[in-house]
Amino acid sequence: MVNSNGKFTDRAIPEPTLRRLPIYQNYLKKLMEKGVEFTSCTQLSEALKFLPIQIRKDVAFTGIIGKPKVGYEVKELLETIENFLGWNNTNEAFLVGVGNLGTALMSYQGFKTCGLEIIAAFDVNPDKIGTEINGKKVLDIGKLGNLIKRMKILIGIITVPGDFAQKVADIMIENGIKAIWNFAPVRINVPEGVIVQHENIASSFTVLSKKLQKSLSRE
Amino acid sequence: MVNSNGKFTDRAIPEPTLRRLPIYQNYLKKLMEKGVEFTSCTQLSEALKFLPIQIRKDVAFTGIIGKPKVGYEVKELLETIENFLGWNNTNEAFLVGVGNLGTALMSYQGFKTCGLEIIAAFDVNPDKIGTEINGKKVLDIGKLGNLIKRMKILIGIITVPGDFAQKVADIMIENGIKAIWNFAPVRINVPEGVIVQHENIASSFTVLSKKLQKSLSRE
DNA sequence: TTTTTATCGATATAATTTTATCGATAAACA
DNA sequence: TGTTTATCGATAAAATTATATCGATAAAAA
């Protein structure tokens, strides 16, 4: 697969790049609001504390071409990134587990920009079933499989306690979910062809805490 | 700095390793509960879907030595990992921003194991000030700086809207916080010597969504 | 108009991380 | 007791990611 620049479009995008692009996107939105028309990797690097070379490489993946001495048009860069990330077409998702974290995700406004829409949530707790969070209904977990199938939902978000995560994943997969975003602190097993992303909050904390340990021991 | 094995203890631990160790730790706890006494990289790899070689390399960083044909003693491995990660001494932290995410973090039980204790939270909202979440008091943001100083807190968790994140960070740093875990969707600038870890939920989603796109386009 | 400057894009180098290979060893088994 | 086997730990190779270098170019300044 070759694009208009003669480059392979399907060449693997480095995951770190993929994780940084939304950060640029977010800052570019602010520049837009301020009415800034042009920006450069140098300028972005000062604001975001990344190396300019890294930013240049990252944005190059989206295919945009900048102008020497000027940089990139903010509007164009923003659109190019969002386009590249596929944030224009909406991804509908179901969330299972309406605890604190589930509620937080359902209420999170930032998903709008990146094309994720949680269209309903599911839980076992009768007190929660029937309520609404951020305008989205909380339904009985029993209806999960059926609704996935009927609505052809492809993305599932798991925010249940660890013990139930695999069970929920199984129901999801059985009914056609192709990508699972798992916030439960266990690894779930999925068959070939299904994508899982494990979000482990303790893992993140570990990185911070190790750095702190190290920094304190140096003093 | 050289340890008893003649290795440099301060040799940088790869961040990916640091992120995987808690995953092993979590699974090992389950093995313990089940009463399993020994485990091997092979066995762990089957359960967790990592390559056995990678697991072996990761755990080697903790300094543990296994036995050929047997592997590692579960109890010892668990303790070694927790020790290595410094999860035995408690890290006290303040959290600022008692929204859904802040509440979720305050209620998260998984932090106990990894030695993080959120001992109080702060907010601007008078309705929230004075309440308790998971046994922890929600205090007026005005008291933040003073309490950081008085209690010598080193870790700050930011779960406020993006616009206020830098301001909160500044107060934290001014009063002695050395590590900031930032969940706001903006990058915050900190002086030399202060550690920030940015947690960007959109970044994570992007990785999942790109993989899904790719996988769907292959069919 | 010419020179200087900031920035890009391409290419090259370095660092980090992952994966593979292989000899050594402890347990199981013939 | 000797042979086979699973696993470790060390070392090596490959892959990925980050950083540096450098010529080209568009704008600004002299």
XYZ file of C-alpha atoms (C1' of nucleotides) in Angstrom:
498
model
C 0.000 0.000 0.000
C 1.665 3.190 -1.173
C 0.393 6.718 -0.652
C 0.704 9.810 -2.829
C 4.183 10.517 -1.512
C 5.349 7.115 -2.587
C 5.603 5.964 1.006
C 4.223 2.821 2.504
C 1.230 3.962 4.480
C 0.986 0.729 6.337
C 4.519 0.885 7.660
C 4.225 0.332 11.388
C 3.710 3.534 13.296
C 5.794 3.443 16.458
C 3.569 3.133 19.472
C 5.395 5.902 21.339
C 4.650 8.197 18.422
C 1.007 7.195 18.570
C 0.953 8.097 22.234
C 2.521 11.488 21.652
C 0.321 12.594 18.785
C -2.707 13.209 21.028
C -0.519 15.409 23.188
C 0.384 17.552 20.224
C -3.233 17.540 19.126
C -4.337 18.783 22.497
C -1.859 21.645 22.524
C -2.642 22.589 18.929
C -6.278 22.987 19.868
C -5.213 25.571 22.410
C -3.108 27.388 19.855
C -6.121 27.448 17.557
C -8.256 28.972 20.297
C -5.633 31.636 20.848
C -5.694 32.378 17.133
C -2.118 31.333 16.458
C -1.732 30.517 12.777
C 1.657 28.888 12.497
C 3.829 26.796 14.732
C 7.082 24.922 14.457
C 8.664 21.914 16.072
C 10.920 24.280 17.965
C 7.987 26.152 19.391
C 6.088 22.972 20.221
C 9.156 21.546 21.861
C 9.474 24.501 24.186
C 5.852 24.283 25.198
C 5.678 20.524 25.588
C 9.225 19.711 26.669
C 9.903 17.158 23.986
C 12.896 17.298 21.692
C 12.119 19.185 18.479
C 13.591 16.382 16.392
C 11.236 13.913 17.961
C 8.242 16.087 17.266
C 9.340 16.552 13.666
C 9.652 12.813 13.222
C 6.323 12.165 14.864
C 4.352 14.624 12.776
C 6.157 13.439 9.651
C 4.324 10.147 10.139
C 1.046 11.877 9.467
C 2.326 12.899 6.048
C 2.132 16.659 6.537
C 4.799 18.811 4.908
C 6.021 21.942 6.600
C 7.761 25.026 5.354
C 11.328 25.873 6.256
C 11.662 28.880 8.538
C 7.908 28.827 9.239
C 6.898 25.396 10.357
C 3.350 24.162 9.996
C -0.028 25.807 9.751
C -1.731 25.099 13.062
C -5.096 24.334 11.533
C -3.656 22.013 8.935
C -1.456 20.186 11.420
C -4.336 19.714 13.809
C -6.575 18.347 11.084
C -3.856 16.133 9.710
C -3.187 14.590 13.101
C -6.863 14.040 13.862
C -7.335 12.543 10.466
C -4.364 10.314 10.828
C -5.609 9.058 14.183
C -9.019 8.411 12.721
C -10.675 10.718 15.191
C -13.204 11.855 12.657
C -15.250 8.705 12.485
C -16.877 7.787 15.742
C -16.072 4.604 17.610
C -19.030 3.371 19.600
C -18.285 1.434 22.745
C -20.010 -0.353 25.607
C -18.682 -0.075 29.112
C -19.147 -2.750 31.751
C -18.779 -1.974 35.443
C -20.276 1.244 36.715
C -18.081 1.812 39.727
C -16.072 4.933 40.372
C -13.724 4.373 37.496
C -16.502 3.397 35.097
C -18.404 6.512 36.055
C -15.292 8.606 35.607
C -14.771 7.272 32.110
C -18.417 7.785 31.205
C -18.197 11.372 32.376
C -14.854 12.104 30.773
C -15.303 14.902 28.256
C -12.015 14.319 26.505
C -13.284 11.290 24.608
C -15.408 13.442 22.357
C -12.371 14.778 20.558
C -10.877 11.395 19.953
C -13.986 9.872 18.497
C -14.840 7.513 21.314
C -18.450 7.390 22.317
C -19.567 5.229 25.201
C -23.163 4.677 24.214
C -24.280 2.575 27.154
C -23.012 0.956 30.315
C -23.794 -2.324 32.027
C -23.726 -3.477 35.623
C -25.026 -6.202 37.914
C -26.101 -3.883 40.712
C -29.901 -3.340 40.644
C -29.434 0.064 42.272
C -27.438 1.212 39.293
C -29.448 -0.427 36.546
C -31.922 2.022 35.095
C -29.996 5.118 36.102
C -28.244 7.465 33.727
C -24.716 8.803 33.822
C -23.770 11.690 31.609
C -26.879 10.984 29.570
C -26.042 7.316 29.037
C -28.213 4.505 30.319
C -26.960 1.873 32.722
C -28.389 -1.484 31.681
C -28.564 -4.970 33.107
C -25.423 -6.968 32.368
C -27.704 -9.735 31.105
C -28.503 -7.652 28.086
C -24.874 -7.099 27.142
C -24.360 -9.917 24.648
C -27.571 -9.356 22.833
C -27.058 -5.633 22.463
C -23.488 -5.979 21.240
C -24.763 -8.219 18.502
C -27.773 -6.100 17.606
C -25.859 -2.830 17.574
C -22.705 -4.306 16.093
C -20.519 -2.714 18.746
C -16.815 -3.349 18.247
C -15.231 -1.807 21.344
C -15.710 -2.938 24.930
C -14.446 -1.208 28.050
C -14.022 -3.292 31.176
C -14.085 -1.579 34.563
C -15.246 -4.450 36.749
C -13.337 -6.037 39.645
C -10.575 -8.400 38.584
C -12.490 -11.567 39.336
C -15.151 -10.822 36.756
C -13.033 -9.359 34.007
C -12.452 -12.569 32.074
C -16.119 -13.510 32.227
C -17.143 -10.129 30.860
C -14.483 -10.338 28.156
C -15.773 -13.741 27.097
C -19.306 -12.452 26.660
C -18.006 -9.498 24.701
C -15.906 -11.567 22.344
C -18.588 -14.190 21.845
C -20.889 -11.499 20.574
C -18.520 -9.737 18.240
C -16.425 -7.229 20.179
C -13.076 -6.827 18.442
C -11.217 -4.533 20.796
C -11.196 -4.529 24.578
C -9.910 -1.780 26.784
C -9.320 -3.457 30.103
C -8.993 -1.444 33.309
C -9.310 -4.435 35.622
C -6.054 -5.357 37.325
C -5.820 -8.762 35.688
C -4.766 -9.888 32.264
C -7.508 -11.296 30.138
C -7.002 -13.904 27.473
C -8.524 -13.400 24.083
C -8.462 -15.384 20.876
C -6.462 -14.401 17.806
C -7.938 -11.398 16.052
C -9.229 -9.656 19.140
C -7.247 -6.716 20.465
C -6.816 -6.075 24.166
C -5.261 -3.115 25.779
C -4.464 -3.489 29.428
C -4.516 -0.327 31.467
C -2.716 -0.908 34.693
C -2.732 1.947 37.110
C -0.238 0.306 39.457
C 2.230 -0.055 36.597
C 2.142 3.651 36.025
C 2.550 4.454 39.660
C 5.547 2.170 39.832
C 7.392 4.209 37.250
C 6.768 7.397 39.172
C 7.658 5.909 42.503
C 10.900 4.368 41.237
C 11.977 7.672 39.772
C 11.227 9.371 43.057
C 13.214 6.790 45.012
C 16.141 7.287 42.698
C 15.961 11.048 42.823
C 15.796 11.087 46.613
C 18.719 8.701 46.963
C 20.894 10.969 44.872
C 20.572 13.881 47.250
C 27.346 1.386 43.416
C 27.770 -2.363 43.282
C 25.584 -4.939 45.003
C 26.442 -8.349 46.412
C 26.245 -9.942 42.984
C 28.824 -7.547 41.656
C 26.218 -5.806 39.560
C 25.596 -2.115 39.353
C 22.437 -1.608 41.308
C 21.911 1.800 39.883
C 22.040 0.614 36.299
C 18.909 1.994 34.694
C 15.981 -0.356 34.956
C 14.133 -0.344 31.639
C 10.825 1.402 32.044
C 8.951 -1.367 30.217
C 10.327 -3.826 32.757
C 9.157 -1.583 35.550
C 5.697 -1.591 34.051
C 5.594 -5.348 33.743
C 6.799 -6.191 37.238
C 3.489 -5.189 38.874
C 1.724 -7.506 36.465
C 3.826 -10.423 37.586
C 3.372 -9.346 41.184
C -0.369 -9.365 40.780
C -0.443 -12.838 39.294
C 1.970 -14.181 41.883
C -0.368 -13.053 44.621
C -3.033 -15.244 43.066
C -0.681 -18.194 42.910
C 0.077 -17.661 46.588
C -3.614 -17.704 47.423
C -3.996 -20.942 45.521
C -1.127 -22.368 47.520
C 1.193 -22.848 44.556
C 4.761 -23.045 45.820
C 6.901 -22.841 42.711
C 6.564 -21.245 39.338
C 8.731 -20.752 36.274
C 9.039 -18.228 33.498
C 7.457 -20.779 31.200
C 4.449 -21.119 33.411
C 4.132 -17.393 33.932
C 4.437 -16.819 30.230
C 1.517 -19.123 29.508
C -0.664 -17.415 32.049
C 0.257 -13.855 31.179
C 0.991 -14.148 27.477
C 4.449 -12.645 27.609
C 7.506 -14.315 26.199
C 9.265 -16.464 28.818
C 12.605 -14.893 27.950
C 11.240 -11.472 28.638
C 9.906 -12.526 32.004
C 13.213 -14.102 32.900
C 15.048 -10.922 32.007
C 12.586 -8.793 33.917
C 12.743 -10.767 37.121
C 16.505 -11.004 36.831
C 16.557 -7.252 37.418
C 15.249 -7.813 40.909
C 18.304 -9.933 41.666
C 16.484 -13.175 42.438
C 18.138 -16.435 41.439
C 16.066 -19.364 40.288
C 16.718 -23.046 40.102
C 17.051 -24.898 36.821
C 14.180 -27.269 36.128
C 12.133 -25.718 38.937
C 11.988 -21.994 38.523
C 11.357 -19.690 41.426
C 9.685 -20.030 44.774
C 6.448 -18.071 44.486
C 6.713 -16.510 47.910
C 10.305 -15.460 47.409
C 9.695 -14.066 43.940
C 6.711 -12.091 45.145
C 8.641 -10.630 48.042
C 11.659 -9.882 45.894
C 9.577 -7.989 43.355
C 7.694 -6.020 46.007
C 10.940 -5.238 47.703
C 12.579 -4.180 44.505
C 9.691 -1.892 43.681
C 9.854 -0.370 47.115
C 6.298 -1.353 47.882
C 7.072 -2.032 51.486
C 7.561 1.521 52.611
C 4.482 3.619 52.244
C 4.342 6.628 49.966
C 1.951 9.231 51.268
C 0.260 11.422 48.710
C -2.196 14.288 48.422
C -4.772 14.329 45.671
C -6.242 17.501 44.231
C -9.522 17.473 42.328
C -12.321 15.367 43.722
C -14.251 14.725 40.527
C -15.147 11.308 39.222
C -11.589 10.359 38.456
C -10.267 11.709 41.730
C -12.930 9.772 43.597
C -12.106 6.644 41.622
C -8.451 6.928 42.542
C -9.265 7.554 46.186
C -11.458 4.465 46.237
C -9.070 2.259 44.328
C -8.093 -0.670 46.512
C -5.130 -1.677 44.398
C -2.932 1.098 45.727
C -2.597 -0.591 49.076
C -0.385 -3.283 47.635
C 1.919 -0.867 45.926
C 2.487 1.292 48.937
C 0.624 4.367 47.794
C -1.579 5.986 50.357
C -3.671 8.970 49.463
C -4.021 10.523 52.869
C -6.194 13.484 51.965
C -7.825 15.204 49.026
C -8.406 18.843 48.159
C -11.027 20.648 46.126
C -12.501 24.089 45.558
C -16.106 22.982 45.653
C -17.691 23.835 49.049
C -20.121 20.942 48.618
C -17.247 18.520 48.588
C -15.095 20.137 51.256
C -15.669 18.461 54.584
C -16.909 15.189 53.130
C -15.051 11.902 53.298
C -14.251 9.446 50.538
C -13.030 6.009 51.425
C -12.243 7.305 54.880
C -10.156 10.222 53.617
C -11.069 13.832 54.230
C -11.711 16.298 51.438
C -10.177 19.633 52.418
C -10.202 23.181 51.119
C -7.656 23.699 48.373
C -6.482 26.756 50.282
C -4.942 24.489 52.865
C -2.952 22.482 50.345
C 0.374 24.297 50.471
C 0.489 24.541 54.206
C -0.326 20.892 54.773
C 2.201 19.672 52.232
C 4.846 21.555 54.132
C 3.700 20.509 57.573
C 3.285 16.847 56.699
C 6.289 16.728 54.379
C 4.292 15.094 51.620
C 6.350 14.253 48.545
C 3.785 12.971 46.060
C 0.945 14.952 44.519
C -1.833 13.616 42.333
C -3.595 16.051 40.029
C -7.097 15.261 38.845
C -8.383 18.760 38.163
C -9.560 20.163 34.812
C -6.737 21.076 32.449
C -6.979 24.808 33.031
C -6.069 24.519 36.693
C -3.450 21.812 36.512
C -0.436 24.107 36.226
C -1.623 26.293 39.072
C -2.062 23.285 41.343
C 1.319 21.935 40.317
C 2.950 25.249 41.163
C 1.506 25.233 44.672
C 2.618 21.666 45.150
C 6.166 22.289 44.018
C 6.496 25.514 45.962
C 5.739 23.599 49.128
C 7.988 20.646 48.599
C 6.249 18.051 46.460
C 8.890 16.112 44.518
C 6.764 13.878 42.298
C 3.554 14.706 40.484
C 1.186 12.238 38.937
C -0.810 14.285 36.499
C -4.132 13.039 35.143
C -5.154 16.377 33.648
C -5.016 16.414 29.868
C -2.332 19.064 29.705
C 1.395 18.961 30.191
C 2.655 20.754 33.223
C 6.047 22.358 33.493
C 8.173 21.693 36.514
C 11.640 22.764 37.558
C 14.665 20.488 37.528
C 14.521 17.913 40.260
C 10.760 17.466 40.284
C 9.349 14.382 38.599
C 6.136 14.452 36.620
C 4.306 11.566 35.177
C 1.649 12.431 32.678
C -1.239 10.029 32.442
C -3.071 10.617 29.234
C -6.153 8.569 28.740
C -6.626 9.700 25.135
C -3.104 8.514 24.308
C -3.973 5.052 25.466
C -7.201 4.965 23.567
C -5.375 6.009 20.440
C -3.199 2.934 20.542
C -6.223 0.680 20.863
C -8.173 2.446 18.179
C -5.295 2.406 15.689
C -4.822 -1.307 16.190
C -8.521 -1.858 15.647
C -8.487 0.219 12.466
C -5.578 -1.790 11.174
C -7.087 -5.097 12.101
C -10.396 -4.262 10.459
C -8.739 -3.055 7.273
C -6.895 -6.340 6.923
C -10.090 -8.345 6.700
C 19.998 42.071 -4.008
C 22.818 39.442 -1.009
C 23.467 37.523 3.458
C 21.820 35.569 7.511
C 18.701 32.687 10.010
C 15.223 29.349 11.341
C 13.322 25.378 10.061
C 12.360 21.401 7.396
C 13.237 16.612 5.653
C 16.424 12.987 4.808
C 19.875 10.246 6.309
C 22.965 8.455 9.794
C 24.242 7.189 14.432
C 23.323 5.902 19.087
C 20.579 4.008 22.742
C 17.213 1.091 24.316
C 14.435 -2.869 24.286
C 13.193 -7.301 22.627
C 14.167 -11.795 21.091
C 17.302 -15.667 20.247
C 21.061 -18.840 21.323
C 23.566 -21.762 24.188
C 26.082 -23.957 27.924
C 25.215 -25.210 32.822
C 22.502 -27.440 36.287
C 19.031 -29.580 39.078
C 15.291 -32.818 39.018
C 12.909 -36.794 36.925
C 13.162 -41.134 34.974
C 14.900 -45.302 32.851
C 23.634 -44.771 38.091
C 23.435 -42.650 33.658
C 20.303 -40.214 30.434
C 16.818 -37.106 29.428
C 14.419 -32.873 30.268
C 13.047 -28.322 31.860
C 14.769 -24.330 33.233
C 18.059 -20.920 34.429
C 21.567 -17.202 33.504
C 24.747 -15.159 30.361
C 25.764 -13.526 26.080
C 24.615 -12.312 21.357
C 21.715 -10.673 17.653
C 17.785 -8.227 15.962
C 14.343 -4.784 16.200
C 12.710 -0.645 17.658
C 13.070 3.996 19.174
C 15.545 8.226 20.082
C 18.941 11.578 18.884
C 22.305 13.869 15.870
C 23.959 15.721 11.507
C 23.537 18.136 7.414
C 22.106 20.064 2.999
C 18.058 22.562 1.133
C 14.865 26.287 1.340
C 11.902 30.033 2.506
C 11.601 34.217 5.013
C 13.779 38.139 7.211
C 17.443 41.388 7.597
C 21.310 43.899 5.902
